[in-house]
mmCIF file of C-alpha atoms in Angstrom:
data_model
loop_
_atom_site.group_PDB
_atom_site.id
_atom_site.type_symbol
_atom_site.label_atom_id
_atom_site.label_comp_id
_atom_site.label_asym_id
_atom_site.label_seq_id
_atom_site.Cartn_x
_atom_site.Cartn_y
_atom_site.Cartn_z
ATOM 1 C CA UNK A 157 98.111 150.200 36.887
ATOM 2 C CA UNK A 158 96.851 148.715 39.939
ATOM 3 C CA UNK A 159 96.010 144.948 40.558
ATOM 4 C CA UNK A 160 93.364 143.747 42.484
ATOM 5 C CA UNK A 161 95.703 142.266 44.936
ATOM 6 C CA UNK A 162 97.480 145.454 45.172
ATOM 7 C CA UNK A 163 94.043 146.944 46.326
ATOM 8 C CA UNK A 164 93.734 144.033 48.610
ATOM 9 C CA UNK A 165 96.534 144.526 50.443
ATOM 10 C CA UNK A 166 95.836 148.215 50.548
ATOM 11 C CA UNK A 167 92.378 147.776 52.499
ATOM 12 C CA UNK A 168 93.628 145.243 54.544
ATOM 13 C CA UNK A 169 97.087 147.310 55.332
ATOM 14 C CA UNK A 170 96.017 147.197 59.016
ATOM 15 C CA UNK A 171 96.087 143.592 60.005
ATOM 16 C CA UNK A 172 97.850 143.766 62.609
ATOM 17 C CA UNK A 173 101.217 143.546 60.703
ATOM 18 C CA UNK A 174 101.615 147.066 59.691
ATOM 19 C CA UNK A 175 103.240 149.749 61.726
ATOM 20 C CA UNK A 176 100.934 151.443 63.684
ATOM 21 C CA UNK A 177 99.470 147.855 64.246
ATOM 22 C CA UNK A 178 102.722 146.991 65.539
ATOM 23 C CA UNK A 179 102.354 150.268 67.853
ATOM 24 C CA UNK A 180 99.602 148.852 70.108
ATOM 25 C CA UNK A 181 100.021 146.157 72.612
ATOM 26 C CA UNK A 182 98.330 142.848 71.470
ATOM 27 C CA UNK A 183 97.268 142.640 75.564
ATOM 28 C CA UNK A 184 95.144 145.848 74.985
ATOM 29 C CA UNK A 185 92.925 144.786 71.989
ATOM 30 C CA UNK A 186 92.449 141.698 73.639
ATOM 31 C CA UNK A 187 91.450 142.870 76.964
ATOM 32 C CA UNK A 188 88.890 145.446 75.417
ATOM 33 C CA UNK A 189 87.600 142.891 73.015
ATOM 34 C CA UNK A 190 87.034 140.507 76.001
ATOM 35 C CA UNK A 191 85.434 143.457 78.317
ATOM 36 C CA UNK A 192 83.154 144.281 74.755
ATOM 37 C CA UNK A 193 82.105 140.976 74.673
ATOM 38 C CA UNK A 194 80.993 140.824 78.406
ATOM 39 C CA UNK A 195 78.857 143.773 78.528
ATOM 40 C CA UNK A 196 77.201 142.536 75.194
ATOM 41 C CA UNK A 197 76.494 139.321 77.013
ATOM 42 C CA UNK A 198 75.275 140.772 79.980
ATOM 43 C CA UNK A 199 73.025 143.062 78.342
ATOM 44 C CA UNK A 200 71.634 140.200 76.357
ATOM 45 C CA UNK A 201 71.354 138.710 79.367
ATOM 46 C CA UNK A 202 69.245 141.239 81.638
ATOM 47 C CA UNK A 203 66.889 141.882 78.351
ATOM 48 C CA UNK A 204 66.197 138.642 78.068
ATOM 49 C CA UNK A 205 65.369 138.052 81.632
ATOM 50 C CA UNK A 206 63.425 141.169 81.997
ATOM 51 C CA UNK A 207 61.113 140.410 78.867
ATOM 52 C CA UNK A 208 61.222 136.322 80.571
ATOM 53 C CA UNK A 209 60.114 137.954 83.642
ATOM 54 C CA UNK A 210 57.284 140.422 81.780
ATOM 55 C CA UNK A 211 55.384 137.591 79.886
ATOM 56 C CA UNK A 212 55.156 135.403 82.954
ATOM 57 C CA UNK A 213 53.978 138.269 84.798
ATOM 58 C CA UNK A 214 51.468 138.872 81.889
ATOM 59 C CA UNK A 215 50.079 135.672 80.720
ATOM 60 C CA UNK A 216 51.092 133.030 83.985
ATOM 61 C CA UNK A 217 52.069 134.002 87.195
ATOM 62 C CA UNK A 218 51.947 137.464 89.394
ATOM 63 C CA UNK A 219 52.975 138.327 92.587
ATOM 64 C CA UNK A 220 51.199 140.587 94.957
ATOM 65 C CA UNK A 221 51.455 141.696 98.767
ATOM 66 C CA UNK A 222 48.586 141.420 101.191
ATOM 67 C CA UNK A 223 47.127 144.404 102.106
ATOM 68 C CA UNK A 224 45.166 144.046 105.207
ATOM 69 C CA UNK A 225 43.485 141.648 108.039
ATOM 70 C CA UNK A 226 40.339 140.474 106.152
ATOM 71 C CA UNK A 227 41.601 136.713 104.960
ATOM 72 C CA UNK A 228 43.525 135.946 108.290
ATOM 73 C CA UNK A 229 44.478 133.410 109.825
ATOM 74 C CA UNK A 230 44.853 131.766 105.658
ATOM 75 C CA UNK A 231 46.878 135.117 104.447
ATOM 76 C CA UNK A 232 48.318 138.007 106.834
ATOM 77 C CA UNK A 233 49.356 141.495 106.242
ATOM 78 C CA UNK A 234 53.082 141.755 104.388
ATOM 79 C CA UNK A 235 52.153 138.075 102.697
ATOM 80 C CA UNK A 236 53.025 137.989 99.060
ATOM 81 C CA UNK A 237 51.397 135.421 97.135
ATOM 82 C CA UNK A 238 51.999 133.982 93.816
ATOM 83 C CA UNK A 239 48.682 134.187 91.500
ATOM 84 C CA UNK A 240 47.990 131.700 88.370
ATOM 85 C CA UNK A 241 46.150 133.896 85.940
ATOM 86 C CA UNK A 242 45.571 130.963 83.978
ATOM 87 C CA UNK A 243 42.514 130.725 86.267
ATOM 88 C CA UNK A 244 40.043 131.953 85.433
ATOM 89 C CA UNK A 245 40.917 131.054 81.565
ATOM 90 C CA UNK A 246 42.407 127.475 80.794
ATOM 91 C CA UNK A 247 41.244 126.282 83.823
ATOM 92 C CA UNK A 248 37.661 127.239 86.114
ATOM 93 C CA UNK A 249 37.274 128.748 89.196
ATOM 94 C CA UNK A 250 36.338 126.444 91.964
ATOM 95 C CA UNK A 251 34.028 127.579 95.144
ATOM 96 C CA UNK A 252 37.008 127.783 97.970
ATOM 97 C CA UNK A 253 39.292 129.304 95.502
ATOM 98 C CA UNK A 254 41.210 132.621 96.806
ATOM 99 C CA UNK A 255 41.146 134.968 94.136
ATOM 100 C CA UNK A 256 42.594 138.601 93.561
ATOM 101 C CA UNK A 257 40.558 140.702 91.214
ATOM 102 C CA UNK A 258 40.351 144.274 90.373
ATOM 103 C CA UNK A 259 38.033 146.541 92.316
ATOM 104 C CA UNK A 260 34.629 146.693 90.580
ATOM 105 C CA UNK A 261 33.866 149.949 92.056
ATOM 106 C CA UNK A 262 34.013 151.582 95.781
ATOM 107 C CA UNK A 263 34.827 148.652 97.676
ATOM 108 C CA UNK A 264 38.160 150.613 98.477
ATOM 109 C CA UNK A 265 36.915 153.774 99.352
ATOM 110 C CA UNK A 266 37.955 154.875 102.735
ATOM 111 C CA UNK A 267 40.973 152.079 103.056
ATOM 112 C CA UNK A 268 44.171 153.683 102.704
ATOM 113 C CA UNK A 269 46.712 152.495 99.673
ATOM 114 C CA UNK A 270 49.163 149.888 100.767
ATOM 115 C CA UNK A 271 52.822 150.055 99.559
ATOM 116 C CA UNK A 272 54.881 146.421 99.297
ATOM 117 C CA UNK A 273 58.054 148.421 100.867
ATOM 118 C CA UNK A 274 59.020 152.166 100.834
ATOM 119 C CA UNK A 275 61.004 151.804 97.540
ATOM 120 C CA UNK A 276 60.606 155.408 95.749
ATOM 121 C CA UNK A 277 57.956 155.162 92.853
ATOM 122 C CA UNK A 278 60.472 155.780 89.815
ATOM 123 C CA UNK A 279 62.048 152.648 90.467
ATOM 124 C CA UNK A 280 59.186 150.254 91.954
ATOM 125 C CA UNK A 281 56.645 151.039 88.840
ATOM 126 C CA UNK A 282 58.982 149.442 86.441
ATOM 127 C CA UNK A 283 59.799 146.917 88.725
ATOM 128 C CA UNK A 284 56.302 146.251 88.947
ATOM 129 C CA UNK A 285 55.432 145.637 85.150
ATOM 130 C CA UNK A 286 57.945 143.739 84.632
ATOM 131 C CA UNK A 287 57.061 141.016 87.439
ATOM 132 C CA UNK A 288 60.247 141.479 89.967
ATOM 133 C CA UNK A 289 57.971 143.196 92.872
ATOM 134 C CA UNK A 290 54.802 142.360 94.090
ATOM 135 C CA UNK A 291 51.749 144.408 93.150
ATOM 136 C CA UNK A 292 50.629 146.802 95.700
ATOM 137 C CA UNK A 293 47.158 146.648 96.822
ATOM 138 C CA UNK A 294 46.303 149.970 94.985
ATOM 139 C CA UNK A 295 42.986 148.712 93.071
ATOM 140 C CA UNK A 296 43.028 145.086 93.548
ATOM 141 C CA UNK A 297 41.841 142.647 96.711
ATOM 142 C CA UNK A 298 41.707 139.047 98.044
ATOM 143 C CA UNK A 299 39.349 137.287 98.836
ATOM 144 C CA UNK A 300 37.632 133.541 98.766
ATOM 145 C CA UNK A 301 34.636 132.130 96.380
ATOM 146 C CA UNK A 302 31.931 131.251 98.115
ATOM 147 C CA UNK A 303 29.512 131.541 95.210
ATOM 148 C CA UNK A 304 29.732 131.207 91.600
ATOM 149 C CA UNK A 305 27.648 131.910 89.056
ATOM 150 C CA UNK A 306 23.914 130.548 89.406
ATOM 151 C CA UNK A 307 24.504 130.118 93.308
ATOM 152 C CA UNK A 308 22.096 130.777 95.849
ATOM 153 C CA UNK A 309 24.102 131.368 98.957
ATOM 154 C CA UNK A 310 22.199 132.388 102.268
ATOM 155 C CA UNK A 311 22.990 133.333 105.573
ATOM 156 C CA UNK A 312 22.442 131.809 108.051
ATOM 157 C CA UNK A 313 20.878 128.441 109.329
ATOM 158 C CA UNK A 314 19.776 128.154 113.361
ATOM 159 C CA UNK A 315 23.042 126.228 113.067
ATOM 160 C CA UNK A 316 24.816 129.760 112.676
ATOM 161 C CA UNK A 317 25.737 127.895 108.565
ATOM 162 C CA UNK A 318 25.892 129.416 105.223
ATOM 163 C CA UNK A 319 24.406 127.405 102.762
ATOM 164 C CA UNK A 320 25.018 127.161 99.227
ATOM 165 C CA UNK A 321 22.159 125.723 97.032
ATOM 166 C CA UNK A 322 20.808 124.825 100.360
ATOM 167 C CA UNK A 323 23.523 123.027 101.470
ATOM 168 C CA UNK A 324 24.966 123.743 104.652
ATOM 169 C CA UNK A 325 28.739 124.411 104.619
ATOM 170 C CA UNK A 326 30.739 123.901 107.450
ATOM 171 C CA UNK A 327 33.960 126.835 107.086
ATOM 172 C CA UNK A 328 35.785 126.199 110.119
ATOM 173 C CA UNK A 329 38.839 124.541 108.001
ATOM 174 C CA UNK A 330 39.939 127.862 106.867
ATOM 175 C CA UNK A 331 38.039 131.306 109.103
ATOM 176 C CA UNK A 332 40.109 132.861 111.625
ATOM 177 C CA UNK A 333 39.911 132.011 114.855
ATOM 178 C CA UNK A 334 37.188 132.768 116.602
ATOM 179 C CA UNK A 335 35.242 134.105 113.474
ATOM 180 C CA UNK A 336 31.492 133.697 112.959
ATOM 181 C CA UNK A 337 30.788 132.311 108.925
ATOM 182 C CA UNK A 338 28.556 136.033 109.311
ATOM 183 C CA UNK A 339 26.682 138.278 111.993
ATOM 184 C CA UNK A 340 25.171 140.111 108.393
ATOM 185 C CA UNK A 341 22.109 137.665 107.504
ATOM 186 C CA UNK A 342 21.891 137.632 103.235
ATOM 187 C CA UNK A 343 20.197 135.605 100.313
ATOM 188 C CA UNK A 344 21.727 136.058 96.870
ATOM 189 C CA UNK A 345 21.837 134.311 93.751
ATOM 190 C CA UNK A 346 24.539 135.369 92.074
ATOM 191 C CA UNK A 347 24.404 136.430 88.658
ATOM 192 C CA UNK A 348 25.881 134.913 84.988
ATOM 193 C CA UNK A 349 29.264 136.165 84.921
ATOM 194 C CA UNK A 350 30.268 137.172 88.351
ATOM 195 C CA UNK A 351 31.062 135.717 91.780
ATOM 196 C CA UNK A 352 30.037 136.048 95.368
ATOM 197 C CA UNK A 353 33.006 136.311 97.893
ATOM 198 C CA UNK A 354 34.136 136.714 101.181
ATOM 199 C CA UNK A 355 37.043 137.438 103.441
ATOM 200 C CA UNK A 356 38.033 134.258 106.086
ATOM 201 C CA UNK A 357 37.894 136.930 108.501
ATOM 202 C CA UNK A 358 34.546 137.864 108.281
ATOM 203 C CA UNK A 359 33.818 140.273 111.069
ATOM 204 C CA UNK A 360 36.767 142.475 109.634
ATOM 205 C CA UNK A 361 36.391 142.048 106.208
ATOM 206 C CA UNK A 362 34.574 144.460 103.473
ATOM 207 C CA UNK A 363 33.208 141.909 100.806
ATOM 208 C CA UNK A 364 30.317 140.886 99.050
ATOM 209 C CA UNK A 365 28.365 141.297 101.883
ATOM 210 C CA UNK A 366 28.823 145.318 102.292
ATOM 211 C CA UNK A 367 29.143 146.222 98.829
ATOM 212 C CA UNK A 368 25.494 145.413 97.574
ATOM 213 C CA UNK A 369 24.947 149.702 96.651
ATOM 214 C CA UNK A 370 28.319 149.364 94.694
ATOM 215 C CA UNK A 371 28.615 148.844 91.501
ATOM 216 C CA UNK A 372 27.911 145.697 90.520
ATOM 217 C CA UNK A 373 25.708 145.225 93.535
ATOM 218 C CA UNK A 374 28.574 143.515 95.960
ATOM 219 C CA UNK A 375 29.139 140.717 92.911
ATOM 220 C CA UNK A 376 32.528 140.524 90.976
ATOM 221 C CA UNK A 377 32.885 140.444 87.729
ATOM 222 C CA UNK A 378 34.895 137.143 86.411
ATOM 223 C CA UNK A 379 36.348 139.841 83.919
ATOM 224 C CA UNK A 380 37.602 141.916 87.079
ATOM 225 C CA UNK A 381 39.648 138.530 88.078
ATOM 226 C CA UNK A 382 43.255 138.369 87.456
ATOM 227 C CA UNK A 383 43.915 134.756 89.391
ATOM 228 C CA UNK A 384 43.842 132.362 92.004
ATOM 229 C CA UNK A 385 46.361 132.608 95.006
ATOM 230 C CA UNK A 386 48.617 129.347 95.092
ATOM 231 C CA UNK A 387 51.243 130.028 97.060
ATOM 232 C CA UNK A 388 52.903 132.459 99.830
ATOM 233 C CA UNK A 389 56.065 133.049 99.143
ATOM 234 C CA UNK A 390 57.233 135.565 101.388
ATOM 235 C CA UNK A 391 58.058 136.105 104.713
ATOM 236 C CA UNK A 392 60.158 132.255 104.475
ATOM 237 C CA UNK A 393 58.367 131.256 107.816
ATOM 238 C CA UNK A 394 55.475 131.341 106.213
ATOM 239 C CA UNK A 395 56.357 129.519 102.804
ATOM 240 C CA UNK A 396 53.831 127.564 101.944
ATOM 241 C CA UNK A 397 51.256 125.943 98.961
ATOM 242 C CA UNK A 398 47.611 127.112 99.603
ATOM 243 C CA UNK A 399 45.174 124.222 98.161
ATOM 244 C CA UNK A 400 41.515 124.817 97.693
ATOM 245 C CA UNK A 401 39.492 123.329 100.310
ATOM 246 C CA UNK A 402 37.406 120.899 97.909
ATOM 247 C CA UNK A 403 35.296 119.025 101.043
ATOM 248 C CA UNK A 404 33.857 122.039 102.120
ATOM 249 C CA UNK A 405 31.787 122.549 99.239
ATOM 250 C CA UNK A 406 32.118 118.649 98.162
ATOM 251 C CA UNK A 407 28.610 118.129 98.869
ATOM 252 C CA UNK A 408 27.043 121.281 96.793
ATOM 253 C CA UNK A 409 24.944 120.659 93.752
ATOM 254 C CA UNK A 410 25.207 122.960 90.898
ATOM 255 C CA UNK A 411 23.017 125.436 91.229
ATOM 256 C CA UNK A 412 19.085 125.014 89.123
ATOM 257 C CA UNK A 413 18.682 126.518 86.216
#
């Protein structure tokens, strides 16, 4: 007959008191219990981080590298910028803004693909989702809001002046040096749901202006727009919060209905 404590003790016969118990160094089990422990941790601890780093990427902020010449002297090639996608969204677009958006269709013809560093594609693309590299250029680009939806913007006044809404705007705050607001004369009014824009450095930049027998007719959809550029992060020399230039467009009605 067999007691329930004697079936007990028989299950539990290896508790460190029987004999091949007694066999194994107490230093071993502890040292692979500790080294178990760490790797669980630090597994935990890299998932968590990488999923952290995925939903910012997703719903907040996202890195990417600066392609090419067209917004110097604000952003130069090899930048990386930080981008709030919580604009447009939560909060509106502002004329001035610098927004990246997603190209609405043959503005990148012709301009070669841009790589953020020669690291081989197997390990960047994951990288990339997950937030901990900066977007290449591939189908995205940077520029600034001039117009936004309703505008009328025109180029240019005797003065050499956009206006917006018939306001003159004076630009010289943030185009390169030496740059001319446009040598490409245009009136638009730009439509519900999409924006005008422009590179700072206009006589080397492909925007709004050349893109009119594009799709979309050289306007950007506000559904192409992932966010607004708020800050270069990279090279350190260059560090550094970008804020929208509010007085240029301070005086600017909204546009008639």
């Amino acid at each position: 007959m067999i007691h329930e404590n004697d079936e007990h003790v028989t299950a539990g016969s290896d508790d460190g008191s029987g004999p091949e118990s007694q066999m194994r160094p107490r230093g071993t089990i502890h040292r692979r219990s500790r080294f178990s422990a760490m790797v669980k941790e630090t597994v935990i601890i890299l998932v968590s981080a990488l999923v952290l780093s995925f939903v910012v990427k997703t719903f907040l902020v996202q890195p990417f590298m600066i392609p090419s010449e067209s917004m110097e002297d604000t952003l130069v090639a090899g930048d990386r910028v930080l981008v709030s996608k919580l604009t447009p969204g939560p909060f509106d677009l502002s004329r001035g803004d610098v927004v990246v958006f997603k190209d609405p269709g043959g503005w990148l013809d012709g301009v070669p693909a841009s790589r953020a560093d020669n690291m081989p594609t197997w390990l960047s693309t994951p990288l990339t989702v997950v937030g901990l590299r900066p977007q290449d250029a591939g189908e995205h680009l940077i520029k600034r809001v001039v117009g936004l939806p309703g505008d009328r913007v025109t180029c240019c006044t005797d003065a050499g002046l956009l206006t917006v809404n018939g306001v003159e705007i004076d630009e010289t705050q943030y185009l390169a040096s030496g740059a001319l607001p446009s040598q490409t004369e245009f009136d638009v009014t730009v439509p519900e749901g999409s924006l005008w824009v422009l590179g700072d450095n206009r006589q080397h930049s492909g925007d709004s202006r050349y893109n009119g027998g594009k799709p979309g007719g050289g306007f950007v959809p506000l559904d192409n727009v992932v966010g607004v550029a708020f800050a270069k992060v990279w090279p350190l020399d260059r560090v550094a919060l970008m804020r929208n230039p509010g007085d240029v467009f301070a005086d600017v009605p909204a546009p008639t209905p």
